[in-house]
């Protein structure tokens, strides 16, 4: 039962195109990067509407992730109406047609107004720099308590409030860096990032992962581990970037 076209070569052509997109992910952001890659497969039409994605075992092996993580990725795609699971002899995960709606047109218009790569790279430079400065110069007393309190608010936040308190945590770190210029520039770029984040769904798995990274980040900063703080922040930014590229690029 060929997925695309006809003839013996069709399946091989699909496999070649998938090999160009699907590759082992990095351990730090496995869920986010796997989601980015499979979204690329779907949005680029490498598997057309009505076509079947590779079997779970093959996908997990290509991406270098567990089948548990893969199923969480596929669940997100299902919830977004991009794929459906079918049972039986010819079952699997199938790509659904994407309706051309006014909402999709509006999304494309909003995204077209922003240079996504520029925003993401500038954000990473500012965030990594702020984390390194805070750790290198040291936070103590009231300044350390401000950062701890900002982290605590993210742990207690309901889903609808999460992005707001997440933003406040990152802004707090920028403000504590000791550079008003950096903090001001970060506030501006974060507004652009939030505009992009508003275009994609809140994913519980991603938020749980973000919380783990937030905790590791604050720990590194308060321990004075500048290299560690920069590494965690760089990984954290990469996870967000993977989701945005996957959904919006």
PDB file of C-alpha atoms in Angstrom:
ATOM      1  CA  UNK A   1       0.000   0.000   0.000  1.00  0.00           C
ATOM      2  CA  UNK A   2       2.196   2.865  -1.212  1.00  0.00           C
ATOM      3  CA  UNK A   3       2.047   6.175   0.597  1.00  0.00           C
ATOM      4  CA  UNK A   4       2.673   8.391  -2.397  1.00  0.00           C
ATOM      5  CA  UNK A   5       2.610   8.075  -6.141  1.00  0.00           C
ATOM      6  CA  UNK A   6       2.893   4.676  -7.707  1.00  0.00           C
ATOM      7  CA  UNK A   7       5.561   2.212  -8.582  1.00  0.00           C
ATOM      8  CA  UNK A   8       8.415   0.701  -6.629  1.00  0.00           C
ATOM      9  CA  UNK A   9      10.461   3.892  -6.573  1.00  0.00           C
ATOM     10  CA  UNK A  10       7.860   6.028  -4.813  1.00  0.00           C
ATOM     11  CA  UNK A  11       8.513   4.651  -1.345  1.00  0.00           C
ATOM     12  CA  UNK A  12      12.255   5.061  -1.816  1.00  0.00           C
ATOM     13  CA  UNK A  13      11.833   8.707  -2.832  1.00  0.00           C
ATOM     14  CA  UNK A  14       9.805   9.408   0.312  1.00  0.00           C
ATOM     15  CA  UNK A  15      12.440   7.679   2.445  1.00  0.00           C
ATOM     16  CA  UNK A  16      15.207   9.782   0.874  1.00  0.00           C
ATOM     17  CA  UNK A  17      13.371  13.018   1.614  1.00  0.00           C
ATOM     18  CA  UNK A  18      12.643  11.962   5.196  1.00  0.00           C
ATOM     19  CA  UNK A  19      16.308  11.119   5.721  1.00  0.00           C
ATOM     20  CA  UNK A  20      17.157  14.722   4.842  1.00  0.00           C
ATOM     21  CA  UNK A  21      14.926  16.037   7.654  1.00  0.00           C
ATOM     22  CA  UNK A  22      14.807  13.377  10.363  1.00  0.00           C
ATOM     23  CA  UNK A  23      18.060  13.083  12.287  1.00  0.00           C
ATOM     24  CA  UNK A  24      19.096  12.205  15.851  1.00  0.00           C
ATOM     25  CA  UNK A  25      18.182  14.975  18.279  1.00  0.00           C
ATOM     26  CA  UNK A  26      20.316  16.358  21.071  1.00  0.00           C
ATOM     27  CA  UNK A  27      19.633  14.936  24.510  1.00  0.00           C
ATOM     28  CA  UNK A  28      18.853  18.269  26.155  1.00  0.00           C
ATOM     29  CA  UNK A  29      15.778  19.106  24.060  1.00  0.00           C
ATOM     30  CA  UNK A  30      14.697  15.724  22.721  1.00  0.00           C
ATOM     31  CA  UNK A  31      10.952  16.345  22.822  1.00  0.00           C
ATOM     32  CA  UNK A  32      11.113  19.846  21.327  1.00  0.00           C
ATOM     33  CA  UNK A  33      13.560  18.983  18.554  1.00  0.00           C
ATOM     34  CA  UNK A  34      11.713  15.789  17.639  1.00  0.00           C
ATOM     35  CA  UNK A  35       8.485  17.781  17.440  1.00  0.00           C
ATOM     36  CA  UNK A  36      10.210  20.383  15.258  1.00  0.00           C
ATOM     37  CA  UNK A  37      11.435  17.749  12.809  1.00  0.00           C
ATOM     38  CA  UNK A  38       8.143  15.873  12.480  1.00  0.00           C
ATOM     39  CA  UNK A  39       6.294  19.176  12.068  1.00  0.00           C
ATOM     40  CA  UNK A  40       8.703  19.948   9.242  1.00  0.00           C
ATOM     41  CA  UNK A  41       7.863  16.618   7.623  1.00  0.00           C
ATOM     42  CA  UNK A  42       4.151  17.400   7.819  1.00  0.00           C
ATOM     43  CA  UNK A  43       4.292  21.080   6.874  1.00  0.00           C
ATOM     44  CA  UNK A  44       6.708  20.534   3.993  1.00  0.00           C
ATOM     45  CA  UNK A  45       4.410  17.841   2.611  1.00  0.00           C
ATOM     46  CA  UNK A  46       7.134  15.189   2.662  1.00  0.00           C
ATOM     47  CA  UNK A  47       4.343  12.853   3.681  1.00  0.00           C
ATOM     48  CA  UNK A  48       1.246  14.140   1.876  1.00  0.00           C
ATOM     49  CA  UNK A  49      -2.274  14.381   3.292  1.00  0.00           C
ATOM     50  CA  UNK A  50      -3.585  10.837   3.600  1.00  0.00           C
ATOM     51  CA  UNK A  51      -0.052   9.448   3.710  1.00  0.00           C
ATOM     52  CA  UNK A  52       1.316   7.401   6.582  1.00  0.00           C
ATOM     53  CA  UNK A  53       4.254   8.431   8.714  1.00  0.00           C
ATOM     54  CA  UNK A  54       6.973   5.818   9.250  1.00  0.00           C
ATOM     55  CA  UNK A  55       6.273   3.263  11.966  1.00  0.00           C
ATOM     56  CA  UNK A  56       6.919   4.331  15.556  1.00  0.00           C
ATOM     57  CA  UNK A  57       9.989   2.130  15.871  1.00  0.00           C
ATOM     58  CA  UNK A  58      11.553   3.587  12.719  1.00  0.00           C
ATOM     59  CA  UNK A  59      10.761   7.170  13.737  1.00  0.00           C
ATOM     60  CA  UNK A  60      12.165   6.665  17.228  1.00  0.00           C
ATOM     61  CA  UNK A  61      15.361   5.155  15.808  1.00  0.00           C
ATOM     62  CA  UNK A  62      15.801   7.943  13.247  1.00  0.00           C
ATOM     63  CA  UNK A  63      15.339  10.612  15.917  1.00  0.00           C
ATOM     64  CA  UNK A  64      17.298   8.821  18.642  1.00  0.00           C
ATOM     65  CA  UNK A  65      14.471   9.113  21.187  1.00  0.00           C
ATOM     66  CA  UNK A  66      12.393   6.674  23.204  1.00  0.00           C
ATOM     67  CA  UNK A  67       9.036   5.515  21.905  1.00  0.00           C
ATOM     68  CA  UNK A  68       7.461   7.103  24.996  1.00  0.00           C
ATOM     69  CA  UNK A  69       8.799  10.519  23.954  1.00  0.00           C
ATOM     70  CA  UNK A  70       7.755   9.891  20.349  1.00  0.00           C
ATOM     71  CA  UNK A  71       4.199   9.095  21.416  1.00  0.00           C
ATOM     72  CA  UNK A  72       4.048  12.384  23.308  1.00  0.00           C
ATOM     73  CA  UNK A  73       5.149  14.163  20.134  1.00  0.00           C
ATOM     74  CA  UNK A  74       2.532  12.346  18.067  1.00  0.00           C
ATOM     75  CA  UNK A  75      -0.114  13.203  20.662  1.00  0.00           C
ATOM     76  CA  UNK A  76       0.648  16.903  20.184  1.00  0.00           C
ATOM     77  CA  UNK A  77       0.282  16.529  16.407  1.00  0.00           C
ATOM     78  CA  UNK A  78      -3.007  14.693  16.942  1.00  0.00           C
ATOM     79  CA  UNK A  79      -4.302  17.394  19.285  1.00  0.00           C
ATOM     80  CA  UNK A  80      -3.450  20.022  16.666  1.00  0.00           C
ATOM     81  CA  UNK A  81      -5.463  18.148  14.045  1.00  0.00           C
ATOM     82  CA  UNK A  82      -2.410  17.343  11.926  1.00  0.00           C
ATOM     83  CA  UNK A  83      -2.426  13.537  12.180  1.00  0.00           C
ATOM     84  CA  UNK A  84      -4.709  10.699  13.189  1.00  0.00           C
ATOM     85  CA  UNK A  85      -3.993   7.189  14.435  1.00  0.00           C
ATOM     86  CA  UNK A  86      -5.691   4.252  12.723  1.00  0.00           C
ATOM     87  CA  UNK A  87      -5.790   0.690  13.949  1.00  0.00           C
ATOM     88  CA  UNK A  88      -5.755  -2.570  12.082  1.00  0.00           C
ATOM     89  CA  UNK A  89      -3.605  -4.269   9.495  1.00  0.00           C
ATOM     90  CA  UNK A  90      -3.101  -1.078   7.519  1.00  0.00           C
ATOM     91  CA  UNK A  91      -3.028   1.153  10.574  1.00  0.00           C
ATOM     92  CA  UNK A  92      -0.487   3.715  11.670  1.00  0.00           C
ATOM     93  CA  UNK A  93      -0.238   7.483  11.995  1.00  0.00           C
ATOM     94  CA  UNK A  94      -1.684   9.305   8.996  1.00  0.00           C
ATOM     95  CA  UNK A  95      -1.316  12.936   7.965  1.00  0.00           C
ATOM     96  CA  UNK A  96      -4.614  14.825   7.788  1.00  0.00           C
ATOM     97  CA  UNK A  97      -5.524  17.466   5.208  1.00  0.00           C
ATOM     98  CA  UNK A  98      -4.997  20.995   6.473  1.00  0.00           C
ATOM     99  CA  UNK A  99      -8.012  23.222   5.910  1.00  0.00           C
ATOM    100  CA  UNK A 100      -7.289  26.641   4.419  1.00  0.00           C
ATOM    101  CA  UNK A 101      -8.985  28.899   6.943  1.00  0.00           C
ATOM    102  CA  UNK A 102      -9.019  32.590   7.723  1.00  0.00           C
ATOM    103  CA  UNK A 103      -7.225  31.844  10.979  1.00  0.00           C
ATOM    104  CA  UNK A 104      -4.369  30.228   9.077  1.00  0.00           C
ATOM    105  CA  UNK A 105      -4.162  33.278   6.813  1.00  0.00           C
ATOM    106  CA  UNK A 106      -3.981  35.573   9.823  1.00  0.00           C
ATOM    107  CA  UNK A 107      -1.236  33.439  11.358  1.00  0.00           C
ATOM    108  CA  UNK A 108       0.790  33.606   8.164  1.00  0.00           C
ATOM    109  CA  UNK A 109       0.370  37.395   8.047  1.00  0.00           C
ATOM    110  CA  UNK A 110       1.571  37.840  11.621  1.00  0.00           C
ATOM    111  CA  UNK A 111       4.547  35.544  11.176  1.00  0.00           C
ATOM    112  CA  UNK A 112       5.499  37.211   7.889  1.00  0.00           C
ATOM    113  CA  UNK A 113       5.930  40.510   9.749  1.00  0.00           C
ATOM    114  CA  UNK A 114       8.690  39.071  11.958  1.00  0.00           C
ATOM    115  CA  UNK A 115      12.170  37.819  11.046  1.00  0.00           C
ATOM    116  CA  UNK A 116      11.950  34.732  13.239  1.00  0.00           C
ATOM    117  CA  UNK A 117      15.626  33.776  12.971  1.00  0.00           C
ATOM    118  CA  UNK A 118      16.775  37.281  13.829  1.00  0.00           C
ATOM    119  CA  UNK A 119      14.508  37.423  16.882  1.00  0.00           C
ATOM    120  CA  UNK A 120      15.587  33.990  18.137  1.00  0.00           C
ATOM    121  CA  UNK A 121      19.316  34.640  17.703  1.00  0.00           C
ATOM    122  CA  UNK A 122      19.187  38.054  19.316  1.00  0.00           C
ATOM    123  CA  UNK A 123      17.157  36.633  22.189  1.00  0.00           C
ATOM    124  CA  UNK A 124      19.763  33.898  22.717  1.00  0.00           C
ATOM    125  CA  UNK A 125      22.652  36.394  22.772  1.00  0.00           C
ATOM    126  CA  UNK A 126      20.914  38.560  25.378  1.00  0.00           C
ATOM    127  CA  UNK A 127      19.660  35.699  27.558  1.00  0.00           C
ATOM    128  CA  UNK A 128      22.933  33.766  27.594  1.00  0.00           C
ATOM    129  CA  UNK A 129      24.816  36.968  28.316  1.00  0.00           C
ATOM    130  CA  UNK A 130      22.490  37.938  31.166  1.00  0.00           C
ATOM    131  CA  UNK A 131      22.743  34.502  32.768  1.00  0.00           C
ATOM    132  CA  UNK A 132      26.536  34.575  32.586  1.00  0.00           C
ATOM    133  CA  UNK A 133      26.757  38.079  34.032  1.00  0.00           C
ATOM    134  CA  UNK A 134      24.454  37.265  36.963  1.00  0.00           C
ATOM    135  CA  UNK A 135      26.458  34.167  37.840  1.00  0.00           C
ATOM    136  CA  UNK A 136      29.881  35.763  37.350  1.00  0.00           C
ATOM    137  CA  UNK A 137      29.121  38.869  39.412  1.00  0.00           C
ATOM    138  CA  UNK A 138      27.158  36.944  42.041  1.00  0.00           C
ATOM    139  CA  UNK A 139      23.680  37.447  43.468  1.00  0.00           C
ATOM    140  CA  UNK A 140      23.151  37.664  47.196  1.00  0.00           C
ATOM    141  CA  UNK A 141      20.643  38.997  49.686  1.00  0.00           C
ATOM    142  CA  UNK A 142      17.623  40.766  48.209  1.00  0.00           C
ATOM    143  CA  UNK A 143      18.825  40.183  44.631  1.00  0.00           C
ATOM    144  CA  UNK A 144      19.052  36.430  45.144  1.00  0.00           C
ATOM    145  CA  UNK A 145      15.614  36.419  46.779  1.00  0.00           C
ATOM    146  CA  UNK A 146      14.128  38.241  43.795  1.00  0.00           C
ATOM    147  CA  UNK A 147      15.351  35.496  41.486  1.00  0.00           C
ATOM    148  CA  UNK A 148      14.144  32.706  43.781  1.00  0.00           C
ATOM    149  CA  UNK A 149      10.713  34.343  44.087  1.00  0.00           C
ATOM    150  CA  UNK A 150      10.421  34.711  40.302  1.00  0.00           C
ATOM    151  CA  UNK A 151      11.248  31.021  39.897  1.00  0.00           C
ATOM    152  CA  UNK A 152       8.713  30.030  42.577  1.00  0.00           C
ATOM    153  CA  UNK A 153       5.942  31.898  40.749  1.00  0.00           C
ATOM    154  CA  UNK A 154       6.542  29.800  37.636  1.00  0.00           C
ATOM    155  CA  UNK A 155       6.195  26.587  39.663  1.00  0.00           C
ATOM    156  CA  UNK A 156       2.836  27.656  41.110  1.00  0.00           C
ATOM    157  CA  UNK A 157       1.329  29.271  38.025  1.00  0.00           C
ATOM    158  CA  UNK A 158      -1.842  27.892  36.416  1.00  0.00           C
ATOM    159  CA  UNK A 159      -1.500  27.050  32.732  1.00  0.00           C
ATOM    160  CA  UNK A 160      -3.241  30.240  31.579  1.00  0.00           C
ATOM    161  CA  UNK A 161      -0.766  32.367  33.552  1.00  0.00           C
ATOM    162  CA  UNK A 162       2.391  30.450  32.721  1.00  0.00           C
ATOM    163  CA  UNK A 163       3.725  32.530  29.866  1.00  0.00           C
ATOM    164  CA  UNK A 164       3.301  35.745  31.841  1.00  0.00           C
ATOM    165  CA  UNK A 165       5.254  34.516  34.869  1.00  0.00           C
ATOM    166  CA  UNK A 166       7.803  32.818  32.614  1.00  0.00           C
ATOM    167  CA  UNK A 167       8.388  36.201  30.995  1.00  0.00           C
ATOM    168  CA  UNK A 168       8.780  37.821  34.422  1.00  0.00           C
ATOM    169  CA  UNK A 169      11.430  35.267  35.427  1.00  0.00           C
ATOM    170  CA  UNK A 170      13.489  35.998  32.323  1.00  0.00           C
ATOM    171  CA  UNK A 171      13.043  39.759  32.695  1.00  0.00           C
ATOM    172  CA  UNK A 172      14.163  39.508  36.321  1.00  0.00           C
ATOM    173  CA  UNK A 173      17.346  37.757  35.261  1.00  0.00           C
ATOM    174  CA  UNK A 174      18.010  40.465  32.649  1.00  0.00           C
ATOM    175  CA  UNK A 175      17.435  43.220  35.217  1.00  0.00           C
ATOM    176  CA  UNK A 176      19.752  41.540  37.734  1.00  0.00           C
ATOM    177  CA  UNK A 177      22.561  41.405  35.167  1.00  0.00           C
ATOM    178  CA  UNK A 178      23.534  44.943  36.162  1.00  0.00           C
ATOM    179  CA  UNK A 179      23.147  46.336  32.634  1.00  0.00           C
ATOM    180  CA  UNK A 180      20.070  48.561  32.152  1.00  0.00           C
ATOM    181  CA  UNK A 181      20.789  48.600  28.409  1.00  0.00           C
ATOM    182  CA  UNK A 182      20.725  44.817  28.237  1.00  0.00           C
ATOM    183  CA  UNK A 183      17.503  44.701  30.258  1.00  0.00           C
ATOM    184  CA  UNK A 184      15.851  47.244  27.978  1.00  0.00           C
ATOM    185  CA  UNK A 185      16.883  45.432  24.819  1.00  0.00           C
ATOM    186  CA  UNK A 186      15.741  42.140  26.276  1.00  0.00           C
ATOM    187  CA  UNK A 187      12.295  43.540  27.140  1.00  0.00           C
ATOM    188  CA  UNK A 188      11.884  44.578  23.496  1.00  0.00           C
ATOM    189  CA  UNK A 189      12.976  41.251  22.017  1.00  0.00           C
ATOM    190  CA  UNK A 190      10.905  39.304  24.541  1.00  0.00           C
ATOM    191  CA  UNK A 191       7.807  41.149  23.315  1.00  0.00           C
ATOM    192  CA  UNK A 192       8.544  39.801  19.837  1.00  0.00           C
ATOM    193  CA  UNK A 193       9.157  36.296  21.203  1.00  0.00           C
ATOM    194  CA  UNK A 194       5.857  36.382  23.085  1.00  0.00           C
ATOM    195  CA  UNK A 195       4.064  37.438  19.918  1.00  0.00           C
ATOM    196  CA  UNK A 196       5.427  34.303  18.254  1.00  0.00           C
ATOM    197  CA  UNK A 197       4.651  32.095  21.249  1.00  0.00           C
ATOM    198  CA  UNK A 198       1.037  33.291  21.142  1.00  0.00           C
ATOM    199  CA  UNK A 199       0.795  31.669  17.696  1.00  0.00           C
ATOM    200  CA  UNK A 200       1.561  28.169  18.994  1.00  0.00           C
ATOM    201  CA  UNK A 201      -0.136  25.952  21.590  1.00  0.00           C
ATOM    202  CA  UNK A 202       0.948  25.564  25.190  1.00  0.00           C
ATOM    203  CA  UNK A 203       2.422  22.068  25.488  1.00  0.00           C
ATOM    204  CA  UNK A 204       2.459  20.567  28.969  1.00  0.00           C
ATOM    205  CA  UNK A 205       5.499  18.387  28.229  1.00  0.00           C
ATOM    206  CA  UNK A 206       7.448  21.418  27.056  1.00  0.00           C
ATOM    207  CA  UNK A 207       6.420  23.459  30.114  1.00  0.00           C
ATOM    208  CA  UNK A 208       7.558  20.664  32.432  1.00  0.00           C
ATOM    209  CA  UNK A 209      10.892  20.571  30.620  1.00  0.00           C
ATOM    210  CA  UNK A 210      11.177  24.363  30.807  1.00  0.00           C
ATOM    211  CA  UNK A 211      10.631  24.211  34.550  1.00  0.00           C
ATOM    212  CA  UNK A 212      13.475  21.737  34.944  1.00  0.00           C
ATOM    213  CA  UNK A 213      15.725  24.063  32.938  1.00  0.00           C
ATOM    214  CA  UNK A 214      14.594  27.097  34.944  1.00  0.00           C
ATOM    215  CA  UNK A 215      15.498  25.349  38.185  1.00  0.00           C
ATOM    216  CA  UNK A 216      18.907  24.296  36.863  1.00  0.00           C
ATOM    217  CA  UNK A 217      19.506  27.821  35.584  1.00  0.00           C
ATOM    218  CA  UNK A 218      18.686  29.547  38.864  1.00  0.00           C
ATOM    219  CA  UNK A 219      20.801  27.010  40.761  1.00  0.00           C
ATOM    220  CA  UNK A 220      23.796  27.668  38.492  1.00  0.00           C
ATOM    221  CA  UNK A 221      23.381  31.441  38.798  1.00  0.00           C
ATOM    222  CA  UNK A 222      23.134  31.376  42.593  1.00  0.00           C
ATOM    223  CA  UNK A 223      26.112  28.996  42.774  1.00  0.00           C
ATOM    224  CA  UNK A 224      28.202  31.441  40.759  1.00  0.00           C
ATOM    225  CA  UNK A 225      28.648  28.893  37.945  1.00  0.00           C
ATOM    226  CA  UNK A 226      28.832  31.225  34.938  1.00  0.00           C
ATOM    227  CA  UNK A 227      29.691  28.510  32.408  1.00  0.00           C
ATOM    228  CA  UNK A 228      26.903  26.301  33.700  1.00  0.00           C
ATOM    229  CA  UNK A 229      24.378  29.150  33.661  1.00  0.00           C
ATOM    230  CA  UNK A 230      25.265  30.052  30.083  1.00  0.00           C
ATOM    231  CA  UNK A 231      25.030  26.398  28.983  1.00  0.00           C
ATOM    232  CA  UNK A 232      21.600  25.884  30.562  1.00  0.00           C
ATOM    233  CA  UNK A 233      20.262  29.126  29.116  1.00  0.00           C
ATOM    234  CA  UNK A 234      21.599  28.309  25.655  1.00  0.00           C
ATOM    235  CA  UNK A 235      19.866  24.919  25.783  1.00  0.00           C
ATOM    236  CA  UNK A 236      16.672  26.518  27.073  1.00  0.00           C
ATOM    237  CA  UNK A 237      16.626  29.037  24.220  1.00  0.00           C
ATOM    238  CA  UNK A 238      17.287  26.247  21.726  1.00  0.00           C
ATOM    239  CA  UNK A 239      14.252  24.317  22.955  1.00  0.00           C
ATOM    240  CA  UNK A 240      11.944  27.300  22.478  1.00  0.00           C
ATOM    241  CA  UNK A 241      13.495  28.019  19.087  1.00  0.00           C
ATOM    242  CA  UNK A 242      12.884  24.420  17.975  1.00  0.00           C
ATOM    243  CA  UNK A 243       9.178  24.683  18.809  1.00  0.00           C
ATOM    244  CA  UNK A 244       8.759  28.038  17.081  1.00  0.00           C
ATOM    245  CA  UNK A 245      10.588  26.895  13.964  1.00  0.00           C
ATOM    246  CA  UNK A 246       8.564  23.700  13.908  1.00  0.00           C
ATOM    247  CA  UNK A 247       5.189  25.390  14.136  1.00  0.00           C
ATOM    248  CA  UNK A 248       5.868  28.667  12.312  1.00  0.00           C
ATOM    249  CA  UNK A 249       8.802  28.372   9.914  1.00  0.00           C
TER     250      UNK A 249
END
